[in-house]
Short mmCIF file of N, CA and C in Angstrom, two decimals:
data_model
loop_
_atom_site.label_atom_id
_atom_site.label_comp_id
_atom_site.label_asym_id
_atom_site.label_seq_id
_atom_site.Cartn_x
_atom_site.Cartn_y
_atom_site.Cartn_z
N UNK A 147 5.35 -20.81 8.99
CA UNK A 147 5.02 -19.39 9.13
C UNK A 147 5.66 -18.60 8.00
N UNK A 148 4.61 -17.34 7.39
CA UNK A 148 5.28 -17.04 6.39
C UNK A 148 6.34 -15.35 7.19
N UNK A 149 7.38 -14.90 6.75
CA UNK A 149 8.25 -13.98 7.45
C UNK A 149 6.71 -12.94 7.53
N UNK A 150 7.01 -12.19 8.74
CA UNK A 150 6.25 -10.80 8.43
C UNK A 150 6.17 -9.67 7.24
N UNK A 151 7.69 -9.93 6.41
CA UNK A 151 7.30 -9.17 5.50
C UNK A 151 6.86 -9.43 3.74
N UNK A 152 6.51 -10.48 4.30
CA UNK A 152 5.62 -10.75 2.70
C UNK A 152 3.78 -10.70 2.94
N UNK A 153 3.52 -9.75 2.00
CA UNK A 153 2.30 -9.52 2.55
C UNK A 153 1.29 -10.95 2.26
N UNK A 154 0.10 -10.42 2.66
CA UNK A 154 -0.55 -11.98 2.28
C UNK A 154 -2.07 -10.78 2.12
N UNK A 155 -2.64 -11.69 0.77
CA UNK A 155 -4.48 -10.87 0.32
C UNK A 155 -4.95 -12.11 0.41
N UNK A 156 -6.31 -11.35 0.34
CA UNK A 156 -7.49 -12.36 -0.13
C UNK A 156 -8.18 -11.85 -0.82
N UNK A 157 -9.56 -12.37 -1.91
CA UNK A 157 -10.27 -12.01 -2.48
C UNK A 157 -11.41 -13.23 -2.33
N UNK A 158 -12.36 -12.30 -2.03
CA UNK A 158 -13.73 -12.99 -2.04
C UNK A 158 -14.98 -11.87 -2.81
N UNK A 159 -16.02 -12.81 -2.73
CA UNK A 159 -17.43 -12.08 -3.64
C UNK A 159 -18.46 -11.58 -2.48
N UNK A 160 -18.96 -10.77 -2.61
CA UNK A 160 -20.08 -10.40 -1.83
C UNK A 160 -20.96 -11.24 -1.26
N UNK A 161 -21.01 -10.55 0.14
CA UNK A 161 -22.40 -12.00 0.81
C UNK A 161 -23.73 -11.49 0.42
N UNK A 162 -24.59 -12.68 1.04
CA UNK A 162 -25.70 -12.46 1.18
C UNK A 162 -26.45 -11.15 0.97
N UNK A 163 -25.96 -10.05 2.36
CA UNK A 163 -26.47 -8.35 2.28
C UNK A 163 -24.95 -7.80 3.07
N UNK A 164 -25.14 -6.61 3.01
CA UNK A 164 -24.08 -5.43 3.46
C UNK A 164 -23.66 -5.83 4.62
N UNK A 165 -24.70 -6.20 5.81
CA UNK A 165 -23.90 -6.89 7.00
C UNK A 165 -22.94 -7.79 7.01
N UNK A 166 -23.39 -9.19 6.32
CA UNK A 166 -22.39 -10.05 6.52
C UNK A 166 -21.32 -9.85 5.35
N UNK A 167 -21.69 -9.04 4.64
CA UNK A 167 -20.09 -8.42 3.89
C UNK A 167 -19.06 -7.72 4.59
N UNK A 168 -19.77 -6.82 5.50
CA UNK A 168 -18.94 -6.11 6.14
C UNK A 168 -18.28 -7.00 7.25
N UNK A 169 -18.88 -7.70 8.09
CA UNK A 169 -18.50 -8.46 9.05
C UNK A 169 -17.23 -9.58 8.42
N UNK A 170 -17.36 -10.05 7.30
CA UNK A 170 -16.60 -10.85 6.80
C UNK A 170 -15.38 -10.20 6.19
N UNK A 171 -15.32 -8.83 5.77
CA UNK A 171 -14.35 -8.23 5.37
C UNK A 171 -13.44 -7.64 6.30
N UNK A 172 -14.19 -7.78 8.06
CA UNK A 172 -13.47 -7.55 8.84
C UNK A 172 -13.01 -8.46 9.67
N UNK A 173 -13.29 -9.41 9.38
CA UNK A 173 -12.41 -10.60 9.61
C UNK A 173 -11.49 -11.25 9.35
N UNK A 174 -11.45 -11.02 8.12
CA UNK A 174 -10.17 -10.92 6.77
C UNK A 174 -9.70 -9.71 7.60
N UNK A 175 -9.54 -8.35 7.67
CA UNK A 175 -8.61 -7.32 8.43
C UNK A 175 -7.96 -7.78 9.65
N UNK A 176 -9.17 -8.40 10.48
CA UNK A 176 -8.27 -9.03 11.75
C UNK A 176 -7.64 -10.35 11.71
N UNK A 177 -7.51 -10.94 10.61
CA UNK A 177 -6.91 -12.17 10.78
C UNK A 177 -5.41 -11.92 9.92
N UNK A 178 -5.09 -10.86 9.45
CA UNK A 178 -4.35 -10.46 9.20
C UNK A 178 -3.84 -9.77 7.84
N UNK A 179 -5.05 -9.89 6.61
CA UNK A 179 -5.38 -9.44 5.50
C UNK A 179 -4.77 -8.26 5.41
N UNK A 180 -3.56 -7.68 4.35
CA UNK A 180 -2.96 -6.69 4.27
C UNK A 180 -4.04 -5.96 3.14
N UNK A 181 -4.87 -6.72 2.33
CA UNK A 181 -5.86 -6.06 1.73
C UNK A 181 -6.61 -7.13 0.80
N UNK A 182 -7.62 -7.23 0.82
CA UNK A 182 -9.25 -7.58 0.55
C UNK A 182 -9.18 -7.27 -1.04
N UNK A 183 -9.46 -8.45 -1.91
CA UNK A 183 -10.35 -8.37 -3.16
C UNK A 183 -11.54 -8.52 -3.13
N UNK A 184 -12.57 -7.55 -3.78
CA UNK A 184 -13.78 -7.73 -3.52
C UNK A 184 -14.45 -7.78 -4.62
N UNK A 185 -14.83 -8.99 -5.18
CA UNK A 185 -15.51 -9.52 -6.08
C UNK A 185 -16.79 -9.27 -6.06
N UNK A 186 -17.51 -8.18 -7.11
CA UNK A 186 -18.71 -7.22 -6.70
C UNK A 186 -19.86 -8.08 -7.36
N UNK A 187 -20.12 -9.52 -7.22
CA UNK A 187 -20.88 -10.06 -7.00
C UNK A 187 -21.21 -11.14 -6.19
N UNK A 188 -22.14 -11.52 -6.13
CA UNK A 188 -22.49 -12.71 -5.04
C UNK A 188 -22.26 -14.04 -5.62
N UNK A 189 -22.41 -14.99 -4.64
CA UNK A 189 -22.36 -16.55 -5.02
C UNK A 189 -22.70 -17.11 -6.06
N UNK A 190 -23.92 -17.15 -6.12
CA UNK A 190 -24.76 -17.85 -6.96
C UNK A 190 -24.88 -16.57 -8.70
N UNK A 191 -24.41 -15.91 -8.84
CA UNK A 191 -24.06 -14.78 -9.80
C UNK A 191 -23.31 -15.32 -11.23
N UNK A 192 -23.53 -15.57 -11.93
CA UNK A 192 -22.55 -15.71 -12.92
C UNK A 192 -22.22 -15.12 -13.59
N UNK A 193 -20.92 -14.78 -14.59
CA UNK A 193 -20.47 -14.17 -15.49
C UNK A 193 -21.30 -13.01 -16.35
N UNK A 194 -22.57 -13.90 -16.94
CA UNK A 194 -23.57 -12.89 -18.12
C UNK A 194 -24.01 -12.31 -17.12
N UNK A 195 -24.28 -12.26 -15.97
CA UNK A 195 -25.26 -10.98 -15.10
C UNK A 195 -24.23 -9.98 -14.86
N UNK A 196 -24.19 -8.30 -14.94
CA UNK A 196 -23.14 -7.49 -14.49
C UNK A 196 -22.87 -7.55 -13.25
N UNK A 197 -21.60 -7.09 -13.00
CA UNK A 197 -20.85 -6.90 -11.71
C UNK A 197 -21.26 -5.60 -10.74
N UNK A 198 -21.90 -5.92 -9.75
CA UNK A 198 -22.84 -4.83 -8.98
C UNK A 198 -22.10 -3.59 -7.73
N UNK A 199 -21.14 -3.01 -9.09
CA UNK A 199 -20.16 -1.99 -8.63
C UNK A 199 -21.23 -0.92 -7.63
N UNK A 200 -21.75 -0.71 -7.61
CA UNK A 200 -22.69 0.58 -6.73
C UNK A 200 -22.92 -0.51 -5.09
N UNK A 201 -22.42 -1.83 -5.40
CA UNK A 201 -22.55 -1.88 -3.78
C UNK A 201 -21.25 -1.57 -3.10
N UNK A 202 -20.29 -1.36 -3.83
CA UNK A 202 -18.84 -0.95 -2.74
C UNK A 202 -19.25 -0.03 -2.14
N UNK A 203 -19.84 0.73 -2.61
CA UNK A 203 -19.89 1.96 -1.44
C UNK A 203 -20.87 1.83 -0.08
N UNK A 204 -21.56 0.54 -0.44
CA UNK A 204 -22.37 0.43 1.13
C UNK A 204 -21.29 -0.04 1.94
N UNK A 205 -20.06 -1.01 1.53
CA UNK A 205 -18.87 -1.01 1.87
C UNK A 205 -17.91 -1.07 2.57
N UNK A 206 -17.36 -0.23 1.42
CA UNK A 206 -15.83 0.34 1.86
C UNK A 206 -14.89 0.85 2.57
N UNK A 207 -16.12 1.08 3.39
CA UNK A 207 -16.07 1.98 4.77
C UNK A 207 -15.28 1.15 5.74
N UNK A 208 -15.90 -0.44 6.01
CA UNK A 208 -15.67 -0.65 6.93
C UNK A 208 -14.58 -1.23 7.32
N UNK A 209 -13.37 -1.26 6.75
CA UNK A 209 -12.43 -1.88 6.60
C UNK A 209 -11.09 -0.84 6.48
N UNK A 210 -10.07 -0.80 7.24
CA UNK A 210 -8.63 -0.14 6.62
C UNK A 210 -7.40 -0.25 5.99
N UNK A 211 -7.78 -1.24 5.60
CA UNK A 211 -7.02 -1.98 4.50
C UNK A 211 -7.09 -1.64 3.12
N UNK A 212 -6.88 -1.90 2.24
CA UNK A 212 -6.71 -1.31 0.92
C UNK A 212 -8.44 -2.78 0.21
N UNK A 213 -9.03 -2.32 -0.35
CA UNK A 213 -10.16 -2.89 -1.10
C UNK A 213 -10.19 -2.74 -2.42
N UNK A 214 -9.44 -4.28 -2.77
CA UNK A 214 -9.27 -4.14 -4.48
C UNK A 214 -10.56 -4.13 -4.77
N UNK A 215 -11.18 -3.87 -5.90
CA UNK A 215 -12.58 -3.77 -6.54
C UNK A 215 -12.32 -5.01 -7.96
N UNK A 216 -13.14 -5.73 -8.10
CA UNK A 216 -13.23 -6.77 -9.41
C UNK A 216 -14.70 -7.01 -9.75
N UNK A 217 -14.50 -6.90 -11.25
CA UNK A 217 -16.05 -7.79 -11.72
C UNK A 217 -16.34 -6.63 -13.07
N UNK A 218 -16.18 -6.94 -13.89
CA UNK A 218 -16.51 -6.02 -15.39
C UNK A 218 -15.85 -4.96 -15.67
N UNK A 219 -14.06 -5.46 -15.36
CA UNK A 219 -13.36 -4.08 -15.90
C UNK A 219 -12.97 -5.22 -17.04
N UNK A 220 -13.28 -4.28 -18.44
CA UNK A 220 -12.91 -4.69 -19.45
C UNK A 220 -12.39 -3.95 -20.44
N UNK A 221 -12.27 -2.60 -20.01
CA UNK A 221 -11.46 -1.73 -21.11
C UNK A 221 -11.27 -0.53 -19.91
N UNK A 222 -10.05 0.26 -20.61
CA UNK A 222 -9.68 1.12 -19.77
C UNK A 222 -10.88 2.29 -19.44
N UNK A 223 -12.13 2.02 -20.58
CA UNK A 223 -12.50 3.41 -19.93
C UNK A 223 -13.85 2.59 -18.76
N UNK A 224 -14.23 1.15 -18.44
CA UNK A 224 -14.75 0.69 -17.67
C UNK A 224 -14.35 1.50 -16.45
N UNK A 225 -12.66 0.83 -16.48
CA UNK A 225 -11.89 1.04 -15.58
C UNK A 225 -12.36 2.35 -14.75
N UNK A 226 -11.98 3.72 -15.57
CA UNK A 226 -11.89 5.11 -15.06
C UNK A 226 -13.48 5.27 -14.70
N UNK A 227 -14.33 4.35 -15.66
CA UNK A 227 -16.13 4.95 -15.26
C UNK A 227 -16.32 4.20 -13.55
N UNK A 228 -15.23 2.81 -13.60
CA UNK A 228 -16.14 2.46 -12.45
C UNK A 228 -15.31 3.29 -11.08
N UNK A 229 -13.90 3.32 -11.25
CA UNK A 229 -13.53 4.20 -10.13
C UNK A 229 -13.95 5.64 -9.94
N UNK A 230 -14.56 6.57 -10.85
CA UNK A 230 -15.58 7.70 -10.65
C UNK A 230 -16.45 7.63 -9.77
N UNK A 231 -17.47 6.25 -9.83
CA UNK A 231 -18.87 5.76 -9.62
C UNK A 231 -18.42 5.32 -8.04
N UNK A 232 -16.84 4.93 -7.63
CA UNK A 232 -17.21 4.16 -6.36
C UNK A 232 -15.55 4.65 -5.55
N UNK A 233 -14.48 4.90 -6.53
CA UNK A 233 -13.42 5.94 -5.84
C UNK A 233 -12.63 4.12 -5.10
N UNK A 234 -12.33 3.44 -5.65
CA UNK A 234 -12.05 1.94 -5.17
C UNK A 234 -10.77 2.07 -4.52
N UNK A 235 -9.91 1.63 -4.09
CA UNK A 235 -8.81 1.76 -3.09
C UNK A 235 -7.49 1.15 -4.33
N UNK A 236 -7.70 0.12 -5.59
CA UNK A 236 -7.64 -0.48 -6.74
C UNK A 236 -8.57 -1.32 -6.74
N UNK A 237 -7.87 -1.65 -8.11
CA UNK A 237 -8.70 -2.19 -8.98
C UNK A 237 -8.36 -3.25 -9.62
N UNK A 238 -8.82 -4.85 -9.70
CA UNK A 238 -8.42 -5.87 -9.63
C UNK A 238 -9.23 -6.09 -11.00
N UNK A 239 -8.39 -6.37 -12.57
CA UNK A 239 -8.93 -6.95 -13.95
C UNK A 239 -7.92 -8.59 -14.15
N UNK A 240 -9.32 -9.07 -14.44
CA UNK A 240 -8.81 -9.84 -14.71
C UNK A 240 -9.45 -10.43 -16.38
N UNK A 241 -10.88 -11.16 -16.19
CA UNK A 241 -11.31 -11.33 -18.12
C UNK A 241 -11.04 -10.72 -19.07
N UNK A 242 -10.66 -9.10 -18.34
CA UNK A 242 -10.07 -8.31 -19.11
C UNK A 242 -9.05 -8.05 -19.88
N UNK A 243 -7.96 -8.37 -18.71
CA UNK A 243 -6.55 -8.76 -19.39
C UNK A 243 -6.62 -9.86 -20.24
N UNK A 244 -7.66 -11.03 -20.22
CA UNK A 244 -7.41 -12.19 -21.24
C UNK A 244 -7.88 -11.56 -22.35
N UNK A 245 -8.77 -10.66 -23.00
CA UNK A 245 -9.17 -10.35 -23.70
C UNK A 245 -7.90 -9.01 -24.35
N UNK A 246 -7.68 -7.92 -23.78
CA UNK A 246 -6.56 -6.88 -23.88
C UNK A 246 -5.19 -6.74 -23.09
N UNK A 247 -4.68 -7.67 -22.78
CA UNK A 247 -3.56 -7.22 -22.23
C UNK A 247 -2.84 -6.04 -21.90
N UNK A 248 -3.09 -5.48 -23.09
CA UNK A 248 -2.82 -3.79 -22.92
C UNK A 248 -3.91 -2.89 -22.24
N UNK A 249 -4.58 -3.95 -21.59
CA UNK A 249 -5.35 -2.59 -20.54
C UNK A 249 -4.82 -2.03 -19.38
N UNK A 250 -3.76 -2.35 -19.45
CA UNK A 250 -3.05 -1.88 -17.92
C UNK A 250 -2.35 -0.75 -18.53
N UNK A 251 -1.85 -0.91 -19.54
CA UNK A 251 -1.25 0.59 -20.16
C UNK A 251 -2.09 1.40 -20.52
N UNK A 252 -3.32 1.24 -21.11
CA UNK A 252 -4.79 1.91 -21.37
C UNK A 252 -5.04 2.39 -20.55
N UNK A 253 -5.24 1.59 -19.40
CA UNK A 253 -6.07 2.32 -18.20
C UNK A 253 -4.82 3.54 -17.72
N UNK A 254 -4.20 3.82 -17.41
CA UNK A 254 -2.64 4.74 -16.98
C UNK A 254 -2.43 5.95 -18.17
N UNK A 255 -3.21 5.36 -19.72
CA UNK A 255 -3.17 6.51 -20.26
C UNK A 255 -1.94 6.70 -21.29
N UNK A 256 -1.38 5.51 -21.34
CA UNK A 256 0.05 5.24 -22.06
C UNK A 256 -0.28 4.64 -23.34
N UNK A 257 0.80 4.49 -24.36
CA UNK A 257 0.25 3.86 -25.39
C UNK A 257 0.75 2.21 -25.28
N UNK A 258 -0.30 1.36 -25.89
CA UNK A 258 -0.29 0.31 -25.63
C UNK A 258 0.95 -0.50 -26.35
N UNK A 259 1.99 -1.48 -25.57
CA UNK A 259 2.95 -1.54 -25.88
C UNK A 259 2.38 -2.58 -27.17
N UNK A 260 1.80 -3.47 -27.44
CA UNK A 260 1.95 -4.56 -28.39
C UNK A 260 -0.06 -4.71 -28.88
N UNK A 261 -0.13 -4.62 -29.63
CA UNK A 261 -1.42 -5.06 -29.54
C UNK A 261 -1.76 -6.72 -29.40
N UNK A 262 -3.23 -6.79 -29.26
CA UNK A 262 -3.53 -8.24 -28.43
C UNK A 262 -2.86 -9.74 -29.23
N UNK A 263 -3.10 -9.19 -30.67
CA UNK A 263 -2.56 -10.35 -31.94
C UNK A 263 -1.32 -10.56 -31.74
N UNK A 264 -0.63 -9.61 -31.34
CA UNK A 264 1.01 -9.72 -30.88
C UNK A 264 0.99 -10.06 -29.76
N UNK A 265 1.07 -10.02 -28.68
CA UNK A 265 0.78 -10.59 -27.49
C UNK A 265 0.05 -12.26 -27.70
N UNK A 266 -0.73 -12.67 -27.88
CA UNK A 266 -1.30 -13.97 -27.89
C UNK A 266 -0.24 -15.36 -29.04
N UNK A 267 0.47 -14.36 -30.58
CA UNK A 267 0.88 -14.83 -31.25
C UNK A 267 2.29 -15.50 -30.60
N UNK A 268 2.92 -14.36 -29.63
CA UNK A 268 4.23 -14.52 -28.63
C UNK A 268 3.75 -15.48 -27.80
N UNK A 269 2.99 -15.70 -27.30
CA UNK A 269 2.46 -16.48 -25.73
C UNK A 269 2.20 -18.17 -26.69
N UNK A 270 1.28 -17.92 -27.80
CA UNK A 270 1.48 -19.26 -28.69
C UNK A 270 2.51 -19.85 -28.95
N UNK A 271 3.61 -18.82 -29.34
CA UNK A 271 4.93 -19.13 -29.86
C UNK A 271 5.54 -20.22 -28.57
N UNK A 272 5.72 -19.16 -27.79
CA UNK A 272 6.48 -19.84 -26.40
C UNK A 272 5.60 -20.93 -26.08
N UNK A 273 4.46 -21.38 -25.97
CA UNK A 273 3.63 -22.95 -25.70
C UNK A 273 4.07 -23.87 -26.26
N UNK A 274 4.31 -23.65 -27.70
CA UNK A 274 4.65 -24.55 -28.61
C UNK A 274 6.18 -25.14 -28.51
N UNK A 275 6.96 -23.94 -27.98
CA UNK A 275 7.95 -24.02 -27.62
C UNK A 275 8.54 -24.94 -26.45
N UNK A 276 7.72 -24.71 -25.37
CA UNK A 276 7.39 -25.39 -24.45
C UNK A 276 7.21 -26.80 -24.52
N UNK A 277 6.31 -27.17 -24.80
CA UNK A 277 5.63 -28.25 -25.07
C UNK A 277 4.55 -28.37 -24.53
N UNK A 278 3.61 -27.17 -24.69
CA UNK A 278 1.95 -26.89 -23.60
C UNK A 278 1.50 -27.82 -24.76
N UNK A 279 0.56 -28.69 -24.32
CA UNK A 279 -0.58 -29.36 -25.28
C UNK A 279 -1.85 -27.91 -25.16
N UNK A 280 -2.44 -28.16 -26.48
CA UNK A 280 -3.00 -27.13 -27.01
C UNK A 280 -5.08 -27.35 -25.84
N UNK A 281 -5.02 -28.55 -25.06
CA UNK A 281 -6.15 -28.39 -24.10
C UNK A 281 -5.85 -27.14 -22.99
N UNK A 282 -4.46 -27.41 -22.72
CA UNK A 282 -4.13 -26.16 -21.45
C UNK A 282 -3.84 -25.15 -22.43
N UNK A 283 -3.49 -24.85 -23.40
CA UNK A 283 -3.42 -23.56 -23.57
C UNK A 283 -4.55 -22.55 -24.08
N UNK A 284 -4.51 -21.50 -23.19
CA UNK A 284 -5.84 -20.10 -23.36
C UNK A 284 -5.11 -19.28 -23.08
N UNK A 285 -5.78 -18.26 -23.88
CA UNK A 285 -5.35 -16.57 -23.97
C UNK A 285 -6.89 -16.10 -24.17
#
């Protein structure tokens, strides 16, 4: 058993239609989900098709938990266009950060501490350092 006070998430992708999204996101609430990633596409969806942000809001509703939002934040101003468009509870980047790291300071409006060449050149450094063989290592 994990103590009560470490929270525990999940993240999953959209079902089928709005029903069994909703039903499934409230199952995750009652099974004890302190808050829901919601991966704004479906199963069979891959990467090159966009991330179908205009369905959170059929949604978001049904759940009281916090509803991270994921799927095509790739620069900070994605970020601010897609929480306008759908008002997300957060906001879960991830291809993004492999690509800018500094989008978390971007998105907040700060200046970006290192740019990406510095960041990836440090993360190389330390692999090598390491001893990562160069198959596992990605940035």
């Amino acid at each position: 058993e994990l103590p009560a006070h470490i929270p525990v998430t999940c993240k999953t992708r959209m079902q089928p239609d709005d029903q069994k999204t909703i039903e499934f996101l409230q199952l995750m609430e009652k099974s004890g989900a302190c808050a829901i990633g919601l991966h704004m596409r479906f199963t069979p969806d891959r990467p090159s098709q966009p991330a179908r942000w205009g369905l959170l809001n059929n949604v978001k509703h049904c759940v009281s938990v916090p509803l991270i939002a994921n799927g095509d934040i790739f620069t900070a101003e994605k970020a601010r266009e897609f929480q306008a468009m759908v008002g997300a509870d957060s906001l879960m980047v991830a291809r993004g950060a492999l690509r800018d790291p500094s989008i978390f300071a971007r998105m907040r409006g700060l200046p970006a501490p290192d740019t990406k060449e510095e960041v990836v050149e440090r993360f190389l450094d330390r692999c090598v350092k390491v001893g990562n063989s160069y198959q596992n290592t990605k940035w």
